[in-house]
Each structure stands twice: as C-alpha cells, then as structure tokens.
CSV table of C-alpha atoms in Angstrom, one decimal:
chain,number,residue,atom,x,y,z
N,20,GLU,CA,-6.2,-24.3,7.1
N,21,ALA,CA,-6.1,-20.6,7.7
N,22,GLY,CA,-7.9,-18.5,5.2
N,23,VAL,CA,-6.9,-15.3,3.4
N,24,ALA,CA,-6.3,-12.5,6.0
N,25,GLN,CA,-6.8,-8.8,5.3
N,26,SER,CA,-6.4,-5.7,7.4
N,27,PRO,CA,-7.8,-3.4,8.3
N,28,ARG,CA,-11.4,-4.5,8.1
N,29,TYR,CA,-12.7,-0.9,7.9
N,30,LYS,CA,-11.1,2.4,7.0
N,31,ILE,CA,-12.5,5.9,6.8
N,32,ILE,CA,-10.4,8.7,5.3
N,33,GLU,CA,-10.9,12.1,3.7
N,34,LYS,CA,-10.4,12.6,0.0
N,35,ARG,CA,-6.8,13.3,-1.1
N,36,GLN,CA,-5.5,11.3,1.9
N,37,SER,CA,-3.5,8.1,1.4
N,38,VAL,CA,-4.4,4.6,2.5
N,39,ALA,CA,-2.9,1.1,2.4
N,40,PHE,CA,-4.4,-2.3,2.7
N,41,TRP,CA,-2.6,-5.5,3.6
N,42,CYS,CA,-3.2,-9.1,2.5
N,43,ASN,CA,-1.8,-12.4,3.7
N,44,PRO,CA,-2.7,-15.2,1.3
N,45,ILE,CA,-3.1,-18.9,2.2
N,46,SER,CA,0.3,-20.5,2.7
N,47,GLY,CA,1.7,-21.8,-0.4
N,48,HIS,CA,-0.6,-20.0,-2.8
N,49,ALA,CA,1.3,-18.7,-5.7
N,50,THR,CA,-1.4,-16.5,-7.2
N,51,LEU,CA,-2.8,-13.4,-5.5
N,52,TYR,CA,-5.6,-11.1,-6.7
N,53,TRP,CA,-6.9,-7.7,-5.6
N,54,TYR,CA,-10.5,-6.8,-6.4
N,55,GLN,CA,-12.5,-3.7,-5.9
N,56,GLN,CA,-16.2,-4.1,-5.2
N,57,ILE,CA,-18.5,-1.1,-5.3
N,58,LEU,CA,-21.8,-1.4,-3.6
N,59,GLY,CA,-24.3,-3.3,-5.7
N,60,GLN,CA,-21.8,-4.5,-8.2
N,61,GLY,CA,-19.7,-7.6,-8.7
N,62,PRO,CA,-16.0,-7.6,-7.8
N,63,LYS,CA,-13.7,-6.0,-10.4
N,64,LEU,CA,-10.2,-7.3,-10.8
N,65,LEU,CA,-7.5,-4.6,-10.1
N,66,ILE,CA,-4.3,-6.6,-10.3
N,67,GLN,CA,-3.1,-10.2,-10.3
N,68,PHE,CA,0.3,-11.5,-9.2
N,69,GLN,CA,2.0,-14.8,-9.9
N,70,ASN,CA,4.5,-15.2,-7.1
N,71,ASN,CA,6.0,-11.7,-7.0
N,72,GLY,CA,5.5,-10.8,-10.6
N,73,VAL,CA,2.5,-9.0,-12.1
N,74,VAL,CA,0.3,-11.1,-14.4
N,75,ASP,CA,-2.4,-8.5,-15.2
N,76,ASP,CA,-2.8,-4.9,-14.0
N,77,SER,CA,-4.8,-3.6,-16.9
N,78,GLN,CA,-7.6,-2.3,-14.8
N,79,LEU,CA,-5.5,-0.7,-12.0
N,80,PRO,CA,-5.7,3.1,-12.1
N,81,LYS,CA,-2.0,3.5,-12.0
N,82,ASP,CA,-2.0,7.3,-11.4
N,83,ARG,CA,-3.3,6.7,-7.9
N,84,PHE,CA,-3.2,2.9,-7.1
N,85,SER,CA,-0.1,0.8,-6.6
N,86,ALA,CA,0.4,-2.7,-5.4
N,87,GLU,CA,3.3,-4.9,-4.5
N,88,ARG,CA,3.9,-8.4,-3.4
N,89,LEU,CA,7.3,-8.7,-1.9
N,90,LYS,CA,8.9,-12.1,-1.6
N,91,GLY,CA,5.9,-13.6,-3.3
N,92,VAL,CA,3.8,-13.8,-0.1
N,93,ASP,CA,2.1,-10.8,1.5
N,94,SER,CA,0.8,-8.0,-0.6
N,95,THR,CA,-0.1,-4.3,-0.1
N,96,LEU,CA,-2.5,-2.2,-2.1
N,97,LYS,CA,-2.1,1.6,-1.8
N,98,ILE,CA,-4.3,4.5,-2.9
N,99,GLN,CA,-2.7,7.9,-3.1
N,100,PRO,CA,-4.5,10.3,-3.2
N,101,ALA,CA,-8.0,8.8,-2.6
N,102,LYS,CA,-11.1,10.1,-4.4
N,103,LEU,CA,-14.7,9.8,-3.3
N,104,GLU,CA,-15.3,7.2,-6.0
N,105,ASP,CA,-12.7,4.9,-4.4
N,106,SER,CA,-15.3,4.1,-1.6
N,107,ALA,CA,-15.7,0.3,-2.0
N,108,VAL,CA,-14.8,-3.0,-0.5
N,109,TYR,CA,-11.3,-4.2,-1.4
N,110,LEU,CA,-11.0,-7.9,-1.6
N,111,CYS,CA,-7.9,-10.0,-1.7
N,112,ALA,CA,-8.0,-13.6,-3.1
N,113,SER,CA,-5.4,-16.3,-3.6
N,114,SER,CA,-5.2,-19.5,-5.5
N,115,LEU,CA,-2.7,-22.4,-5.4
N,116,VAL,CA,-1.6,-22.0,-9.0
N,117,LEU,CA,-2.6,-20.1,-12.1
N,118,ALA,CA,-4.7,-22.8,-13.7
N,119,VAL,CA,-8.2,-23.5,-14.8
N,120,SER,CA,-9.0,-25.8,-12.0
N,121,SER,CA,-7.6,-23.6,-9.2
N,122,GLU,CA,-10.3,-22.0,-7.2
N,123,GLN,CA,-9.8,-18.6,-5.7
N,124,PHE,CA,-10.1,-18.2,-2.0
N,125,PHE,CA,-11.3,-14.7,-0.9
N,126,GLY,CA,-10.6,-12.8,2.3
N,127,PRO,CA,-13.3,-10.8,4.2
N,128,GLY,CA,-12.3,-7.6,2.5
N,129,THR,CA,-11.5,-4.1,3.7
N,130,ARG,CA,-14.4,-1.6,3.5
N,131,LEU,CA,-13.0,1.9,2.6
N,132,THR,CA,-15.1,5.0,3.0
N,133,VAL,CA,-13.8,8.2,1.5
N,134,LEU,CA,-15.4,11.4,2.8
V,9,ASP,CA,-17.9,-6.3,-19.5
V,10,ALA,CA,-19.1,-9.6,-18.2
V,11,LYS,CA,-19.6,-12.3,-20.9
V,12,THR,CA,-22.6,-13.7,-19.1
V,13,THR,CA,-26.3,-12.7,-18.5
V,14,GLN,CA,-28.1,-13.7,-15.3
V,15,PRO,CA,-31.5,-12.7,-13.9
V,16,PRO,CA,-31.1,-10.0,-11.2
V,17,SER,CA,-33.0,-11.9,-8.5
V,18,MET,CA,-34.8,-15.2,-7.8
V,19,ASP,CA,-36.7,-16.7,-4.9
V,20,CYS,CA,-36.8,-20.3,-3.7
V,21,ALA,CA,-38.6,-22.1,-1.0
V,22,GLU,CA,-36.5,-23.7,1.7
V,23,GLY,CA,-35.9,-27.4,1.0
V,24,ARG,CA,-36.7,-27.1,-2.7
V,25,ALA,CA,-34.2,-27.1,-5.5
V,26,ALA,CA,-32.9,-23.7,-6.7
V,27,ASN,CA,-32.1,-23.5,-10.4
V,28,LEU,CA,-30.1,-20.5,-11.4
V,29,PRO,CA,-29.7,-19.9,-15.1
V,30,CYS,CA,-26.9,-18.2,-16.9
V,31,ASN,CA,-26.5,-17.3,-20.6
V,32,HIS,CA,-23.1,-17.2,-22.2
V,33,SER,CA,-23.8,-17.2,-25.9
V,34,THR,CA,-20.4,-15.9,-26.9
V,35,ILE,CA,-18.4,-18.5,-25.0
V,36,SER,CA,-15.2,-19.8,-26.7
V,37,GLY,CA,-14.2,-23.4,-27.1
V,38,ASN,CA,-11.5,-23.2,-24.4
V,39,GLU,CA,-13.5,-21.2,-21.9
V,40,TYR,CA,-14.8,-22.7,-18.7
V,41,VAL,CA,-18.0,-21.8,-16.8
V,42,TYR,CA,-17.4,-20.9,-13.1
V,43,TRP,CA,-19.9,-20.3,-10.3
V,44,TYR,CA,-19.1,-18.3,-7.2
V,45,ARG,CA,-21.5,-17.0,-4.5
V,46,GLN,CA,-21.2,-14.1,-2.1
V,47,ILE,CA,-23.0,-14.2,1.2
V,48,HIS,CA,-23.7,-10.8,2.7
V,49,SER,CA,-20.6,-9.0,4.0
V,50,GLN,CA,-18.3,-11.9,3.0
V,51,GLY,CA,-15.9,-12.5,0.2
V,52,PRO,CA,-17.0,-14.6,-2.8
V,53,GLN,CA,-16.9,-18.4,-2.4
V,54,TYR,CA,-16.1,-20.9,-5.1
V,55,ILE,CA,-18.9,-23.4,-5.9
V,56,ILE,CA,-18.2,-25.3,-9.1
V,57,HIS,CA,-16.8,-25.1,-12.6
V,58,GLY,CA,-17.1,-27.0,-15.8
V,59,LEU,CA,-16.2,-27.1,-19.5
V,60,LYS,CA,-18.8,-29.1,-21.4
V,61,ASN,CA,-19.8,-32.1,-19.2
V,62,ASN,CA,-22.2,-31.8,-16.3
V,63,GLU,CA,-20.4,-31.5,-13.0
V,64,THR,CA,-21.5,-32.3,-9.4
V,65,ASN,CA,-19.9,-31.7,-6.1
V,66,GLU,CA,-21.0,-31.6,-2.5
V,67,MET,CA,-22.4,-28.1,-2.9
V,68,ALA,CA,-24.2,-28.1,-6.3
V,69,SER,CA,-24.6,-29.5,-9.8
V,70,LEU,CA,-23.7,-27.6,-13.0
V,71,ILE,CA,-25.7,-28.4,-16.1
V,72,ILE,CA,-24.2,-27.1,-19.4
V,73,THR,CA,-26.2,-27.2,-22.6
V,74,GLU,CA,-24.8,-29.2,-25.5
V,75,ASP,CA,-24.1,-26.0,-27.5
V,76,ARG,CA,-22.5,-24.5,-24.3
V,77,LYS,CA,-24.4,-21.2,-24.7
V,78,SER,CA,-26.1,-21.5,-21.4
V,79,SER,CA,-25.8,-23.3,-18.1
V,80,THR,CA,-27.8,-23.9,-14.9
V,81,LEU,CA,-26.5,-24.1,-11.3
V,82,ILE,CA,-28.6,-26.4,-9.2
V,83,LEU,CA,-28.7,-26.3,-5.4
V,84,PRO,CA,-30.7,-29.5,-4.7
V,85,HIS,CA,-32.1,-28.7,-1.3
V,86,ALA,CA,-31.8,-25.0,-0.7
V,87,THR,CA,-31.5,-23.8,2.9
V,88,LEU,CA,-31.7,-20.3,4.4
V,89,ARG,CA,-27.9,-20.2,4.4
V,90,ASP,CA,-27.9,-20.4,0.6
V,91,THR,CA,-29.3,-16.9,0.4
V,92,ALA,CA,-26.6,-15.0,-1.4
V,93,VAL,CA,-25.6,-13.4,-4.7
V,94,TYR,CA,-24.6,-16.0,-7.3
V,95,TYR,CA,-22.1,-15.2,-10.0
V,96,CYS,CA,-21.7,-17.0,-13.3
V,97,ILE,CA,-18.3,-16.4,-14.9
V,98,VAL,CA,-16.8,-17.5,-18.2
V,99,ASN,CA,-13.1,-17.6,-18.3
V,100,ASN,CA,-10.1,-19.5,-19.7
V,101,TYR,CA,-7.0,-20.4,-17.8
V,102,GLY,CA,-8.4,-19.2,-14.5
V,103,GLN,CA,-7.2,-15.6,-14.8
V,104,ASN,CA,-8.7,-12.1,-15.3
V,105,PHE,CA,-12.1,-13.1,-13.9
V,106,VAL,CA,-14.9,-10.7,-14.9
V,107,PHE,CA,-17.8,-10.7,-12.3
V,108,GLY,CA,-21.1,-9.4,-13.5
V,109,PRO,CA,-23.9,-8.2,-11.1
V,110,GLY,CA,-25.0,-11.8,-10.5
V,111,THR,CA,-28.3,-13.2,-9.3
V,112,ARG,CA,-29.5,-12.4,-5.8
V,113,LEU,CA,-31.1,-15.7,-4.5
V,114,SER,CA,-33.5,-15.4,-1.6
V,115,VAL,CA,-34.4,-18.7,0.1
V,116,LEU,CA,-37.7,-18.3,1.9
V,117,PRO,CA,-38.8,-20.2,4.9
C-alpha cells in the first residue's frame, strides 16, 4: 500500500515569511498527526486529528502555526510568520484508528530551514 | 517531558543480539510501552508494543519486567540496517505520544 506522502521535501525561507506543508495520509486512516523534530531531538507532537476534528493541539504555537484537515483526508500545516527556531523537520503520520494497538505510519518529512 | 529514560547510545556487533533498555518507573496501570525506531533521514517506524506480557513479532522481542518499571527491546540478530535511533514511549490509548531523545544504536561490522 502507498505510504504517507508529504510535500515539499525541503523548503528554505527567510524569517517572517509564511510556509505551508501538505500531507496525504494512508487511505482509510482516520487519525492524522503533525510532529516537529528539531535536530538531535525526538519528534514533538504539534496536533492530532481524528477524521477532520482536532483531538489534541495543546503543543501547537497557535499564534503562528495553524493546521487543518478538510474532509478528513489531506492536511496542511502552516507557519505564519516563521521564526529562526522553526527550523526543523515536520513529520506527518497517520493511523487507522485512535487506539492502543494502532501503529502510526510516518511520512518522510519536510525539512524547513529558516534564514 | 518523556516518561522514559534510555541510554543515549549503544554499540552492537553485526549478527549479535542488541538489547536496548528503557526505564519507565512512573508507568500507570493502563499505559502501554511502545518502541519506534528512526533510520537516518527517514520518519520513525513502529517496531512493537506491549502492556505487561512479553511480545514478539518479526522485527523484535519486547521484555517487560514484572513490576513494569522497565523493559528491554531485543533485536535477535542485528544487521547494519538496524543502525538507527530507538525510541521507547509510554502511552495510553495511542494518542499524544511523547518521544524522548532515544538511544542511538550503532551496529558494527
């Protein structure tokens, strides 16, 4: 089966600019996650969707980050305006359902560099 | 903050078993232990999870102590392709995962 798709794979912007990332989860997966991974650290959950509803966005910096999952399928994560400390890999993951036994499948990530 | 403690790095000889420890002394009764790994420049990959019984799948074995305060992930015959960062995560209901820094495993030829 096709995996989680993300685009773009790489993005370089200047601080104060805006950027958007796109994620297409595995077909039929109800749960979608966005993680931020700073170099040398483990992934940090930003937001979690169940279908098109938000389950958890407690760690999303809402003054600059936003995310949506229209129609419960694809999702976009936006940063506006970007700061230097937003340089990281942004990972999208999906799981079949929100359950203990449901493994998360990760995409390859988008590497963002903010200059 | 992560609820687990792992050694920052470990080495293992190719073909030998790799035993990766994880301490989770504050684990709650309904929390599971999950293991993921991340190969360089890729997204994390699920390995295995368990509650209290030992578990085995085609990738690895998970040994959880009787008091559930620690666990060990075992890769029975490590290969060079097993070189990765391994994350131990304690979680219930499969949501709001907190990844720590993990253990960087180097499999040496």
